[in-house]
mmCIF file of C-alpha atoms (C1' of nucleotides) and ligand atoms in Angstrom:
data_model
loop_
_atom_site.group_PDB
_atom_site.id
_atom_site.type_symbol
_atom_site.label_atom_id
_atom_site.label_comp_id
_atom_site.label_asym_id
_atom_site.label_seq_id
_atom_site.Cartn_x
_atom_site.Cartn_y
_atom_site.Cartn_z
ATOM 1 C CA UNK A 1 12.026 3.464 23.437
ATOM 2 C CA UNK A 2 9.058 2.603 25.497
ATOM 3 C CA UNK A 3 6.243 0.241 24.041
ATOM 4 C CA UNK A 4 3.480 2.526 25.137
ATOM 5 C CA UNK A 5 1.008 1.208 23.144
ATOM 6 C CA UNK A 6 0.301 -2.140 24.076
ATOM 7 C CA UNK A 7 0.252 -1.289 27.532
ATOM 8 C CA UNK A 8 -1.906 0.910 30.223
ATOM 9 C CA UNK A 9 -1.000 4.634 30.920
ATOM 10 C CA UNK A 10 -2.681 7.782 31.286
ATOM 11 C CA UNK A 11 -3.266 8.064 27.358
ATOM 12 C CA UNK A 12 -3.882 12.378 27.516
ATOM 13 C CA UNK A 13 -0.425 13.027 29.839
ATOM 14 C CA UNK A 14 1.301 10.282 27.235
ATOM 15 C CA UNK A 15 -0.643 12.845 24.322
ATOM 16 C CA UNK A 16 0.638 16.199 26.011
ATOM 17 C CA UNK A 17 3.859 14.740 26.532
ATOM 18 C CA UNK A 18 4.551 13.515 23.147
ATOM 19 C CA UNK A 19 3.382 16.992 21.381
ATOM 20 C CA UNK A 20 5.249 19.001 24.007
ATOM 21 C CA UNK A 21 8.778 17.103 22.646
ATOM 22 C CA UNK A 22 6.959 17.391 18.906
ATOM 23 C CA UNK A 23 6.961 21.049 19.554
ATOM 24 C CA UNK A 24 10.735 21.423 20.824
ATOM 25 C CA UNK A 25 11.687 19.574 18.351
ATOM 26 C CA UNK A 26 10.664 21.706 15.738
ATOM 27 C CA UNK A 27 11.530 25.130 17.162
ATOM 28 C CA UNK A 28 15.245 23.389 17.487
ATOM 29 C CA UNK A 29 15.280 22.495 13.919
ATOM 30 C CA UNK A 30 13.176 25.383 12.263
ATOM 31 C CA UNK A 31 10.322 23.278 11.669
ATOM 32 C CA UNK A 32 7.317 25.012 10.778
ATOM 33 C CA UNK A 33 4.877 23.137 12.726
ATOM 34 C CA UNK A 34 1.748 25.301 11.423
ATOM 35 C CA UNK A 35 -2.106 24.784 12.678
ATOM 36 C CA UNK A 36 -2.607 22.386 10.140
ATOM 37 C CA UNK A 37 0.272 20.455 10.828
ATOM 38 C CA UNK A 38 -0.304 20.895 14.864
ATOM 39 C CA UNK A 39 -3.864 19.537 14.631
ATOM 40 C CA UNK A 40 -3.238 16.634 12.316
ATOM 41 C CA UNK A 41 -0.449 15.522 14.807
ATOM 42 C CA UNK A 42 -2.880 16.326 17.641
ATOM 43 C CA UNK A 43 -5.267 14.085 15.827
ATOM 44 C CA UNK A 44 -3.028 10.984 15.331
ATOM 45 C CA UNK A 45 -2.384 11.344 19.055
ATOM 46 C CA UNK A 46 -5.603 11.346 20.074
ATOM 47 C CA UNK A 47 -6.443 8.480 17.867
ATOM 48 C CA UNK A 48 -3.565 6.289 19.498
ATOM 49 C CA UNK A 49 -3.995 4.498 16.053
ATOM 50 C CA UNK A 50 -3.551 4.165 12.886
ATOM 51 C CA UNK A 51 -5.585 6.873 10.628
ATOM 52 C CA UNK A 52 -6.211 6.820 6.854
ATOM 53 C CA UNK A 53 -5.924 10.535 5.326
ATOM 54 C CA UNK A 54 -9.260 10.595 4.666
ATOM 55 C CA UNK A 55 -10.042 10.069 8.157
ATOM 56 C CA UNK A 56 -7.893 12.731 8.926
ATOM 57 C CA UNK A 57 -8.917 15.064 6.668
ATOM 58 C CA UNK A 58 -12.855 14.858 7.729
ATOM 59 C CA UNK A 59 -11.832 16.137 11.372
ATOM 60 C CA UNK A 60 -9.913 19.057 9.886
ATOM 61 C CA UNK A 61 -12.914 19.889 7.504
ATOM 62 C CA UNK A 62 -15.019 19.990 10.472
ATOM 63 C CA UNK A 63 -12.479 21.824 11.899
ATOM 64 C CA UNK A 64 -12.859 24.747 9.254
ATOM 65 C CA UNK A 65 -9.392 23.954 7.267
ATOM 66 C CA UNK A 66 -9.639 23.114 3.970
ATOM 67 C CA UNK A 67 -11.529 20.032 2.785
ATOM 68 C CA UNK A 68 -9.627 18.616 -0.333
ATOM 69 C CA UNK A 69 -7.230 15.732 -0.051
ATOM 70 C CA UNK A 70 -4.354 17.787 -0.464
ATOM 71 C CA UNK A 71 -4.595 19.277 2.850
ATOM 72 C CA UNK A 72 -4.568 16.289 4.616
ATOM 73 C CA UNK A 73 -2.029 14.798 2.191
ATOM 74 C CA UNK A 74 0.485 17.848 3.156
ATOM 75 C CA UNK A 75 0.047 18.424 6.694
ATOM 76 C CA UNK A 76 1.205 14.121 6.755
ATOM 77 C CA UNK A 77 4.027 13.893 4.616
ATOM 78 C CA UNK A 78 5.170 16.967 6.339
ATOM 79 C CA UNK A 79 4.797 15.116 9.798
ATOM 80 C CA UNK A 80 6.447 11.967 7.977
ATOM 81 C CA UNK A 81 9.088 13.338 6.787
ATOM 82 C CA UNK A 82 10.292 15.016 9.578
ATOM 83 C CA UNK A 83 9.936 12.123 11.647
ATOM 84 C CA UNK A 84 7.204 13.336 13.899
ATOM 85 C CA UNK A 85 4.185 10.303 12.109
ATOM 86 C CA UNK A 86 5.130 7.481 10.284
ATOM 87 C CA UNK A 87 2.896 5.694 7.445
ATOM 88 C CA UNK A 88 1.673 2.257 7.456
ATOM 89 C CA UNK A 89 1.956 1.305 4.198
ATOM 90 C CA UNK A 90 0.125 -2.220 5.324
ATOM 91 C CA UNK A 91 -2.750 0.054 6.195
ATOM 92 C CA UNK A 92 -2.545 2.737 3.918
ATOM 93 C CA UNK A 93 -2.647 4.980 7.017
ATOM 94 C CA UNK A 94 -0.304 7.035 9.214
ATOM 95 C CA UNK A 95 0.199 7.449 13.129
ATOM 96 C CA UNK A 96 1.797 9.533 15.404
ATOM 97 C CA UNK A 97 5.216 8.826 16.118
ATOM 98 C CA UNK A 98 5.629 7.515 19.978
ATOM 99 C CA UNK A 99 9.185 8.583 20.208
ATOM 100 C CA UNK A 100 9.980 12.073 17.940
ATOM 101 C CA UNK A 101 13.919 13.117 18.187
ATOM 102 C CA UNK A 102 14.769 9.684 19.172
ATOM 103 C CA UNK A 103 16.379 8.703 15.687
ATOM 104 C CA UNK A 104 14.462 5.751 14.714
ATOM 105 C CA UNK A 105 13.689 3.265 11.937
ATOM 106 C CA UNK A 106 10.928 1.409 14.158
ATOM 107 C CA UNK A 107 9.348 -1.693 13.396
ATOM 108 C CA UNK A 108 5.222 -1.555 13.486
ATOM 109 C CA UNK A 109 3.339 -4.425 15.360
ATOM 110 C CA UNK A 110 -0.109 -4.246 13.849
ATOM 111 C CA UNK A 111 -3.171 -6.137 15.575
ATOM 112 C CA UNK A 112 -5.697 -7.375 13.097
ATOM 113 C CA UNK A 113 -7.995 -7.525 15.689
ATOM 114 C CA UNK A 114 -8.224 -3.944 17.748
ATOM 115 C CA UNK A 115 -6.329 -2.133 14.663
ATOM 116 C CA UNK A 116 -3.631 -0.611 17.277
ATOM 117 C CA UNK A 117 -0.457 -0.395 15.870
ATOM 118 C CA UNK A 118 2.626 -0.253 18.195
ATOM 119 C CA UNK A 119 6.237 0.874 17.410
ATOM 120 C CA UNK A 120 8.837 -1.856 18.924
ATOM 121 C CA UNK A 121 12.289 -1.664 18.631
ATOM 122 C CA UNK A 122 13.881 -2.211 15.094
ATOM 123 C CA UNK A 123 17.608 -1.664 16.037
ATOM 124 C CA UNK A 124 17.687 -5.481 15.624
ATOM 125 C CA UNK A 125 15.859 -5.866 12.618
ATOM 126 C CA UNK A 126 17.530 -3.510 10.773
ATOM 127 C CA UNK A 127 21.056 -4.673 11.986
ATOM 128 C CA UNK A 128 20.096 -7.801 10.561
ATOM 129 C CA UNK A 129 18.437 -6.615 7.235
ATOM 130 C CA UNK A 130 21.628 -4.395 6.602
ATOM 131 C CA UNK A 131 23.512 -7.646 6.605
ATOM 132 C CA UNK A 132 21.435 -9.251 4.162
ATOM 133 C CA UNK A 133 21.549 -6.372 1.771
ATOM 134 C CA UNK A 134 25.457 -5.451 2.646
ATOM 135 C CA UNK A 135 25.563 -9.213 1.201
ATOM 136 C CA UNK A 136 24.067 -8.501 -2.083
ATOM 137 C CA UNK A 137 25.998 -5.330 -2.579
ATOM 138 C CA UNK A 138 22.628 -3.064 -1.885
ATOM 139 C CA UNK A 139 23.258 -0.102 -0.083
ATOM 140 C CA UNK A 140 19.431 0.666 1.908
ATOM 141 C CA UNK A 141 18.283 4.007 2.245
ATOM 142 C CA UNK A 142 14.675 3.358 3.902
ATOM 143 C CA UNK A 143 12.691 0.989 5.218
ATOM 144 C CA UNK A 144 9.877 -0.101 6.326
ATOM 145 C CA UNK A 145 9.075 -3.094 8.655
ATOM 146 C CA UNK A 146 6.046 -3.978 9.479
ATOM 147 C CA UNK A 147 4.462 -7.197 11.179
ATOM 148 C CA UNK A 148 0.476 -8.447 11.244
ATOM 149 C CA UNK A 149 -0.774 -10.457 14.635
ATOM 150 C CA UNK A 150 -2.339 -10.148 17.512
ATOM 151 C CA UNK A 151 -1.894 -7.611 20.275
ATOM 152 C CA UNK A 152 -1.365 -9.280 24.031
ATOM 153 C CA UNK A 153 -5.351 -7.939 24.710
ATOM 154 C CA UNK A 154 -6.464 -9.429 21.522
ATOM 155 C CA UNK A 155 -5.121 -12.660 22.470
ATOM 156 C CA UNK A 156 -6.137 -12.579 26.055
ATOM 157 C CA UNK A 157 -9.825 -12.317 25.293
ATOM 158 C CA UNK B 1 18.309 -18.846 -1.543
ATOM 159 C CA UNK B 2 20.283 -17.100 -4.495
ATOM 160 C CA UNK B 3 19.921 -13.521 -4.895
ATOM 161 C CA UNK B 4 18.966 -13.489 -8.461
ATOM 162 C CA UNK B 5 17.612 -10.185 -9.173
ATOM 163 C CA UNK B 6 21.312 -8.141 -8.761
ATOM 164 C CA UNK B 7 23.652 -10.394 -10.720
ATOM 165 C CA UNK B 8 23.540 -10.978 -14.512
ATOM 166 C CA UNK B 9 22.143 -14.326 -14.786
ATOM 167 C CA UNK B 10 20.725 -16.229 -18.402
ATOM 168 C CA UNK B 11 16.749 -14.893 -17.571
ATOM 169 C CA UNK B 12 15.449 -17.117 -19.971
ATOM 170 C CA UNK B 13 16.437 -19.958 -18.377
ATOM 171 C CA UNK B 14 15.251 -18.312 -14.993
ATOM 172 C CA UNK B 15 11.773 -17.607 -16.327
ATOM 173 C CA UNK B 16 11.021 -21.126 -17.497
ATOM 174 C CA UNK B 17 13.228 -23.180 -14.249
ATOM 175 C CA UNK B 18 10.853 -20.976 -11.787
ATOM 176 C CA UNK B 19 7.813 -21.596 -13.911
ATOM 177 C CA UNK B 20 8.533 -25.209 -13.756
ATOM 178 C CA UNK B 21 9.061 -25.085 -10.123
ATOM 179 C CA UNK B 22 5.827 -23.166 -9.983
ATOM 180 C CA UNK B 23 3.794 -26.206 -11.674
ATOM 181 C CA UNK B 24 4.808 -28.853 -10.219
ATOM 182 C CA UNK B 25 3.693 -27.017 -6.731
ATOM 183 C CA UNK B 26 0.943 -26.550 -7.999
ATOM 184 C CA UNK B 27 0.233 -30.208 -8.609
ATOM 185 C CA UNK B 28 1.642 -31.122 -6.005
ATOM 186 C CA UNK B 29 -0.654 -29.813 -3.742
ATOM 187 C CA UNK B 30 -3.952 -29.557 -5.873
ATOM 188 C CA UNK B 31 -4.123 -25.876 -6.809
ATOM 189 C CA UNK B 32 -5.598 -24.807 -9.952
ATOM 190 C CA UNK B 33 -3.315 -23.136 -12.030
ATOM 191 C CA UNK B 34 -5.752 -21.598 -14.447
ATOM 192 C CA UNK B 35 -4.517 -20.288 -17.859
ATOM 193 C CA UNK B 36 -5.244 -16.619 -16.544
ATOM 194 C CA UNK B 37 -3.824 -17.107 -13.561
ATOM 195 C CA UNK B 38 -0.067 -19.233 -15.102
ATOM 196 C CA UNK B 39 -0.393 -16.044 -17.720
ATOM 197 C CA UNK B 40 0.075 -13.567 -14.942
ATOM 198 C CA UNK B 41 2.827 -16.023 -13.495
ATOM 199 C CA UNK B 42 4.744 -15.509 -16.820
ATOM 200 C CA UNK B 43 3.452 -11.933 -16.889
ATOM 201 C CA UNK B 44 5.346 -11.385 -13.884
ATOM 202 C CA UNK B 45 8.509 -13.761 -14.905
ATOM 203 C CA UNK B 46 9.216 -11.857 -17.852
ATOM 204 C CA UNK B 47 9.181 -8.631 -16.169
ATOM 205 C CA UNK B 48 11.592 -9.795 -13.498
ATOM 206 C CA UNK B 49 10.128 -6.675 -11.803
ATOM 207 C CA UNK B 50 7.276 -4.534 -9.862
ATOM 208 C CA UNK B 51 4.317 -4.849 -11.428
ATOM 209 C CA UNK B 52 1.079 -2.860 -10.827
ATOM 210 C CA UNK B 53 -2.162 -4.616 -10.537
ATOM 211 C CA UNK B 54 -3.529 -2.633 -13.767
ATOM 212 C CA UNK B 55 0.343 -3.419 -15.996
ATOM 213 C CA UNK B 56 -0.625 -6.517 -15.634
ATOM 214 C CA UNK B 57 -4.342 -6.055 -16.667
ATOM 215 C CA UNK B 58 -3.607 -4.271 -19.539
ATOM 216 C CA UNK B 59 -0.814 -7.145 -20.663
ATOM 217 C CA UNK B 60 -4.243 -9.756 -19.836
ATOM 218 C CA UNK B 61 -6.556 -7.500 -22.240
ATOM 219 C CA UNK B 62 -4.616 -7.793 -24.857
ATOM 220 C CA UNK B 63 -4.482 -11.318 -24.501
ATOM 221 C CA UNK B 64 -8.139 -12.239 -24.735
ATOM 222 C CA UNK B 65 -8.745 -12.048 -20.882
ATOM 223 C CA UNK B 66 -11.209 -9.928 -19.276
ATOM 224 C CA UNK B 67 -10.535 -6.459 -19.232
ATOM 225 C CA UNK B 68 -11.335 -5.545 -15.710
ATOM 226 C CA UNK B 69 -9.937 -4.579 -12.990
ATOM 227 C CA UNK B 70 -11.062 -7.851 -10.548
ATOM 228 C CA UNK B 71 -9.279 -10.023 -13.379
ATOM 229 C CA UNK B 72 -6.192 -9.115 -12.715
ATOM 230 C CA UNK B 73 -6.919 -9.009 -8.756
ATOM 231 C CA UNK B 74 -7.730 -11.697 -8.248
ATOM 232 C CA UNK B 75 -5.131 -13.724 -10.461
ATOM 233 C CA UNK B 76 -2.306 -11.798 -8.292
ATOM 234 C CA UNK B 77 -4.422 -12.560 -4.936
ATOM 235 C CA UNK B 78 -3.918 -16.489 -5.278
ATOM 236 C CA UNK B 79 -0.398 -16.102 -6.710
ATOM 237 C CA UNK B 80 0.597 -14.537 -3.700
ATOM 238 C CA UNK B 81 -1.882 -16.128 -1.507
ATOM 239 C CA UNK B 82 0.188 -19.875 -2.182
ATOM 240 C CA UNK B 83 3.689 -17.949 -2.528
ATOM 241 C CA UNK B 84 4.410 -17.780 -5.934
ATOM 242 C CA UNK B 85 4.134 -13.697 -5.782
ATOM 243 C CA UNK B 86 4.832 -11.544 -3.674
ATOM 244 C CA UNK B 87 3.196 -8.257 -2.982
ATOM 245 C CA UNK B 88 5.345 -4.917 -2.669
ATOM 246 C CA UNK B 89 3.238 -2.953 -0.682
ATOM 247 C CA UNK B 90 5.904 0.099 -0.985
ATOM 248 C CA UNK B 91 5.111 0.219 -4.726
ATOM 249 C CA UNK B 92 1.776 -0.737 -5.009
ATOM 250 C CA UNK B 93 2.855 -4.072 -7.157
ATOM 251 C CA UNK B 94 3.509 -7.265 -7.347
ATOM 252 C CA UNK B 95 6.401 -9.597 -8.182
ATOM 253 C CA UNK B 96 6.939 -12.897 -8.534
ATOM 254 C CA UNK B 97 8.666 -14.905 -6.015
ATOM 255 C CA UNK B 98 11.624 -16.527 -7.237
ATOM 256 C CA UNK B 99 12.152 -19.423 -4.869
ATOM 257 C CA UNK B 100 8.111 -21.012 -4.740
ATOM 258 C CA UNK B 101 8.096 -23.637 -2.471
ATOM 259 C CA UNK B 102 11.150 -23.338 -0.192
ATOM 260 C CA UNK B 103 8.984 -21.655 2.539
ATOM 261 C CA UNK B 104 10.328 -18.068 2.760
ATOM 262 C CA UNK B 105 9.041 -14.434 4.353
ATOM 263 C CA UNK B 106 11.821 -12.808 2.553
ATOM 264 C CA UNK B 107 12.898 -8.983 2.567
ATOM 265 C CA UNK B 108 12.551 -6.777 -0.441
ATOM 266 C CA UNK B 109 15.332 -4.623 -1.911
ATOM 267 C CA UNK B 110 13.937 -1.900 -4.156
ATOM 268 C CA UNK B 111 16.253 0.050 -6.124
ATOM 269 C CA UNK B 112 14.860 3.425 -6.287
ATOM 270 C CA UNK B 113 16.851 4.126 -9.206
ATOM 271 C CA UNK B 114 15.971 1.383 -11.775
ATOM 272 C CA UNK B 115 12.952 -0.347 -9.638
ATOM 273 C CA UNK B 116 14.413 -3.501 -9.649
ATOM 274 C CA UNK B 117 13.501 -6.050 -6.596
ATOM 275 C CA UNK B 118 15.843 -8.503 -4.796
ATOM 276 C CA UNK B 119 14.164 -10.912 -2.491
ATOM 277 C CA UNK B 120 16.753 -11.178 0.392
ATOM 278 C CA UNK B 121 17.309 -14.075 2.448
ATOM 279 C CA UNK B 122 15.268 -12.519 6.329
ATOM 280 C CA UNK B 123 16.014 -15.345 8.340
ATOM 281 C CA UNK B 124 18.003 -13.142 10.718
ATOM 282 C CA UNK B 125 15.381 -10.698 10.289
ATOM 283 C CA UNK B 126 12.563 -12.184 11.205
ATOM 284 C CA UNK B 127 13.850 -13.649 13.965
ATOM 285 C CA UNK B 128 15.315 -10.169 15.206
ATOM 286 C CA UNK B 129 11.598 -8.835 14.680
ATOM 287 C CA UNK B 130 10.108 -11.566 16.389
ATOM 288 C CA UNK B 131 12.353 -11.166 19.401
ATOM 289 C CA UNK B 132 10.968 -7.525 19.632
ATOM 290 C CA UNK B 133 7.532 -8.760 19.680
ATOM 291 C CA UNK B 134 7.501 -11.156 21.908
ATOM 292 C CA UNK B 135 9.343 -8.792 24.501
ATOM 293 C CA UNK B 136 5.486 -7.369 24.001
ATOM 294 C CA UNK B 137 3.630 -10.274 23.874
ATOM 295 C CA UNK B 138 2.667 -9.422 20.183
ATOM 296 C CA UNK B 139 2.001 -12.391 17.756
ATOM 297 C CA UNK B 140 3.478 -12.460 14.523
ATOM 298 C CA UNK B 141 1.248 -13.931 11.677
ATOM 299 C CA UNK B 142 2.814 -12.287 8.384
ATOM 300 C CA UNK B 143 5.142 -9.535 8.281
ATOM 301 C CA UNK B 144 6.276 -7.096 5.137
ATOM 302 C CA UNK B 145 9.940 -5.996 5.066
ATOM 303 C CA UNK B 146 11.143 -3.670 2.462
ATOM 304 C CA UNK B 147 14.133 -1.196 1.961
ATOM 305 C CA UNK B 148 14.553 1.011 -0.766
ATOM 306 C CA UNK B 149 17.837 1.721 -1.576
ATOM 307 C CA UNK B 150 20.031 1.577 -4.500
ATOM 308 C CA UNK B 151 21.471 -1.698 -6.347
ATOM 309 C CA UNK B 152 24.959 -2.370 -7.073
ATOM 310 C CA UNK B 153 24.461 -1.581 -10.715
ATOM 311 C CA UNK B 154 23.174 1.573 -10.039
ATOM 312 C CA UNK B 155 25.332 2.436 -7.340
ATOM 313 C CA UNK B 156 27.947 2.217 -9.766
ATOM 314 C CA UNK B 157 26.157 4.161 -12.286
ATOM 315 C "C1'" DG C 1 7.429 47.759 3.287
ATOM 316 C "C1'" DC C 2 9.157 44.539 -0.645
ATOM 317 C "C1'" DG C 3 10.296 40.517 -2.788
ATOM 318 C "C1'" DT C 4 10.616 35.736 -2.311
ATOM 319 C "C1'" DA C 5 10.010 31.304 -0.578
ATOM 320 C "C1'" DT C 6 6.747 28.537 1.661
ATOM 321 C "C1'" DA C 7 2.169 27.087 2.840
ATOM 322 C "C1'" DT C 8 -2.778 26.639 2.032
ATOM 323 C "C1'" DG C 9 -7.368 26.439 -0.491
ATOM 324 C "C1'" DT C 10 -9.757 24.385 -4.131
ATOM 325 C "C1'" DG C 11 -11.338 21.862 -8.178
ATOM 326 C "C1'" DA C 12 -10.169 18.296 -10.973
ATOM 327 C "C1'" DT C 13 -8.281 13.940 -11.972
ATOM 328 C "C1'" DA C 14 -5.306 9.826 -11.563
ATOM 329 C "C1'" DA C 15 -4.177 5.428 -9.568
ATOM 330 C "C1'" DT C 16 -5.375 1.628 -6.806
ATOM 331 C "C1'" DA C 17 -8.735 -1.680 -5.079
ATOM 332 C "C1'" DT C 18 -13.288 -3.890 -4.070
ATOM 333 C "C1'" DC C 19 -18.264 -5.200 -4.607
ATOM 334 C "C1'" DA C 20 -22.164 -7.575 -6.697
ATOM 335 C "C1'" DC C 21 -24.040 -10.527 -9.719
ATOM 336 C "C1'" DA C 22 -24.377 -13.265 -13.960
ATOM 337 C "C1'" DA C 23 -22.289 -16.830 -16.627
ATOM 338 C "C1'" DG C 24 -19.138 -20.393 -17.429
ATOM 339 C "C1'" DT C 25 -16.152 -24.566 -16.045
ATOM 340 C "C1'" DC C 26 -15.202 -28.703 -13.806
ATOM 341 C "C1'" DA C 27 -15.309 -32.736 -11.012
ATOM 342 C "C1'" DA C 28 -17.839 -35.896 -8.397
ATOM 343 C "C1'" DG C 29 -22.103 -38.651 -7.161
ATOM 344 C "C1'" DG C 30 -26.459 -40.540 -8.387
ATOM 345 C "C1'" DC D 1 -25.902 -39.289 -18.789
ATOM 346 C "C1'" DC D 2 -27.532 -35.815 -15.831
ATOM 347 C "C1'" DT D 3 -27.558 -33.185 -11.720
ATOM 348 C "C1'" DT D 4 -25.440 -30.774 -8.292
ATOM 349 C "C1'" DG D 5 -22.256 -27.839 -5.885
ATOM 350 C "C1'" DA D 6 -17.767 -25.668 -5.606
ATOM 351 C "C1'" DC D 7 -14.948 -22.867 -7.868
ATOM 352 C "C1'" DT D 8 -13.652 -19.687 -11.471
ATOM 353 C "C1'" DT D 9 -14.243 -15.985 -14.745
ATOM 354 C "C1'" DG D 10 -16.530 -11.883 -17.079
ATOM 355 C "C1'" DT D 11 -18.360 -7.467 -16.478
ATOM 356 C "C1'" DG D 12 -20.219 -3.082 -14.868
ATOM 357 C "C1'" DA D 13 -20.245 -0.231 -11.183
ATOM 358 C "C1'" DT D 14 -18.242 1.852 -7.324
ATOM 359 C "C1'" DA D 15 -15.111 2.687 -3.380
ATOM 360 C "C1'" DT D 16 -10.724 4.109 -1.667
ATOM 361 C "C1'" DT D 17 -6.337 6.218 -1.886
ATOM 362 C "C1'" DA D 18 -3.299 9.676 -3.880
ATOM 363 C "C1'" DT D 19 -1.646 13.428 -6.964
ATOM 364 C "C1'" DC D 20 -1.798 17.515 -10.141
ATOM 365 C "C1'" DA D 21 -2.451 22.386 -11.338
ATOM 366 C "C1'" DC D 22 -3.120 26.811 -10.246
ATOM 367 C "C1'" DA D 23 -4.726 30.681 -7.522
ATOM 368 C "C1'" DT D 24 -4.345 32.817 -3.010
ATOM 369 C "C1'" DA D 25 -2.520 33.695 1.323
ATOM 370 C "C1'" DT D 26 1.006 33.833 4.831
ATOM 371 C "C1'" DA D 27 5.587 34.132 6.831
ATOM 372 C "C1'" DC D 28 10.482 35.501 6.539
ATOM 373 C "C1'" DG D 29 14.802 37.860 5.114
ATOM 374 C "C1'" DC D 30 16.110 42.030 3.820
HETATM 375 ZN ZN1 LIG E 1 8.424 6.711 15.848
HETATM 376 ZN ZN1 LIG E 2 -5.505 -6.051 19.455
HETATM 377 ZN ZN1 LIG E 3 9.704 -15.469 -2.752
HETATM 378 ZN ZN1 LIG E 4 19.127 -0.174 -9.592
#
DNA sequence: GCGTATATGTGATAATATCACAAGTCAAGG
DNA sequence: CCTTGACTTGTGATATTATCACATATACGC
């Protein structure tokens, strides 16, 4: 797992990349990866951060899909669920997931400063936070981790 | 840190020993615990769970407080912003934190099945999360762990 | 093609959160 | 005592985020 984000590279081969594996992913598992869907991934890609559904859903409207929250709302926790965006519940807002097939429970580094929002390796993290709730008898199904700060450029300057 | 939340435990006594705690903080270093905002303390004590912003309101109403929304806001807002709540991002709601004062960026176990919340002890956690960042030169200011999962009652159930 | 499951369009509404401004409280300092 | 300024609360309005309900359309298995 690559921290692309916080670091330079050719942002539209990193977007064409990460929607080519998107795509074979969901032919392999019968996903239905329809235009809606497509584009909204597309989107978050483009974006390279962060996106409320709102934000989302104004692009498709102009876009000549549908323009009531549901649409957006769909096309996301379709994306979400099948591991290809994940929600930042920090932000209320969802991004493109960096690393689709790669079985993941990332860990989100979010800059206060620039917004960007970077998936980092949570194999750690969740190691440890299994522990803790092995200890108390919990048995966790899902989580979310997510950390506010700044980004290396936000500090810089 | 004792994991309260999953073992049966005399809550009375729990309520008013973390309340105490609570005060004395509070005197200790010169806040203002205001009758609205030590009501939505004990609001949130006697509930030993999740609350939403507008539960709470509604208890306040009731009560003789104001009715609106910003009441209740802002009461939570200091609670959490001087650790004596916590704020579950996952559910929308807001808990309060049942060790004030021992400095603490706990995890969250949410039991999807009866809503309870544990706070879990995240040393190992946040230190695996920080490791990850720094191996991107990220900065960690605050972080929000949460699982959702299922307690020991109701795995048992 | 037909029937069924799935997906989308659309209007309405619910749930969560913030803004703006007036009024009240409180603790110095003069 | 009175003023002043910081903080707190009340209140109405509004913004933002998310879900429901139901009709229509599309895709898929047969
Ligand atoms: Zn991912
Ligand atoms: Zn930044
Ligand atoms: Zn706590
Ligand atoms: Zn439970």
């Amino acid at each position: 797992m690559e921290p692309l984000a916080f670091h330079h590279h050719d942002h539209s081969h990193c977007e064409g990349d990460v929607m080519h594996r998107a795509e074979a992913l969901a032919k392999e598992q019968g996903l239905r990866l329809t235009p809606v869907r497509k584009r909204v991934l597309e989107i978050l890609l483009e974006a390279h951060k962060a996106m409320g559904a709102y934000d989302v859903l104004q692009r498709l409207a102009a876009e000549g899909f549908g323009n009531q929250p549901p649409v957006a709302y769909r096309a996301l926790e379709f994306l979400v669920e099948h591991g290809l965006a994940h929600r930042i519940r920090r932000l209320n807002a969802f991004t493109a997931c960096m690393h689709p097939g790669e079985a993941h429970s990332p860990a989100f580094l979010i800059c206060r400063q620039c917004d960007s929002v970077a998936e980092a390796d949570a194999a750690g993290v969740r190691a440890a936070l299994g522990a803790s709730a092995d200890a108390l008898g919990f048995t966790i199904e899902r989580s979310n981790i997510e950390a506010l700060g700044l980004c290396p450029a936000c500090k810089a300057a």
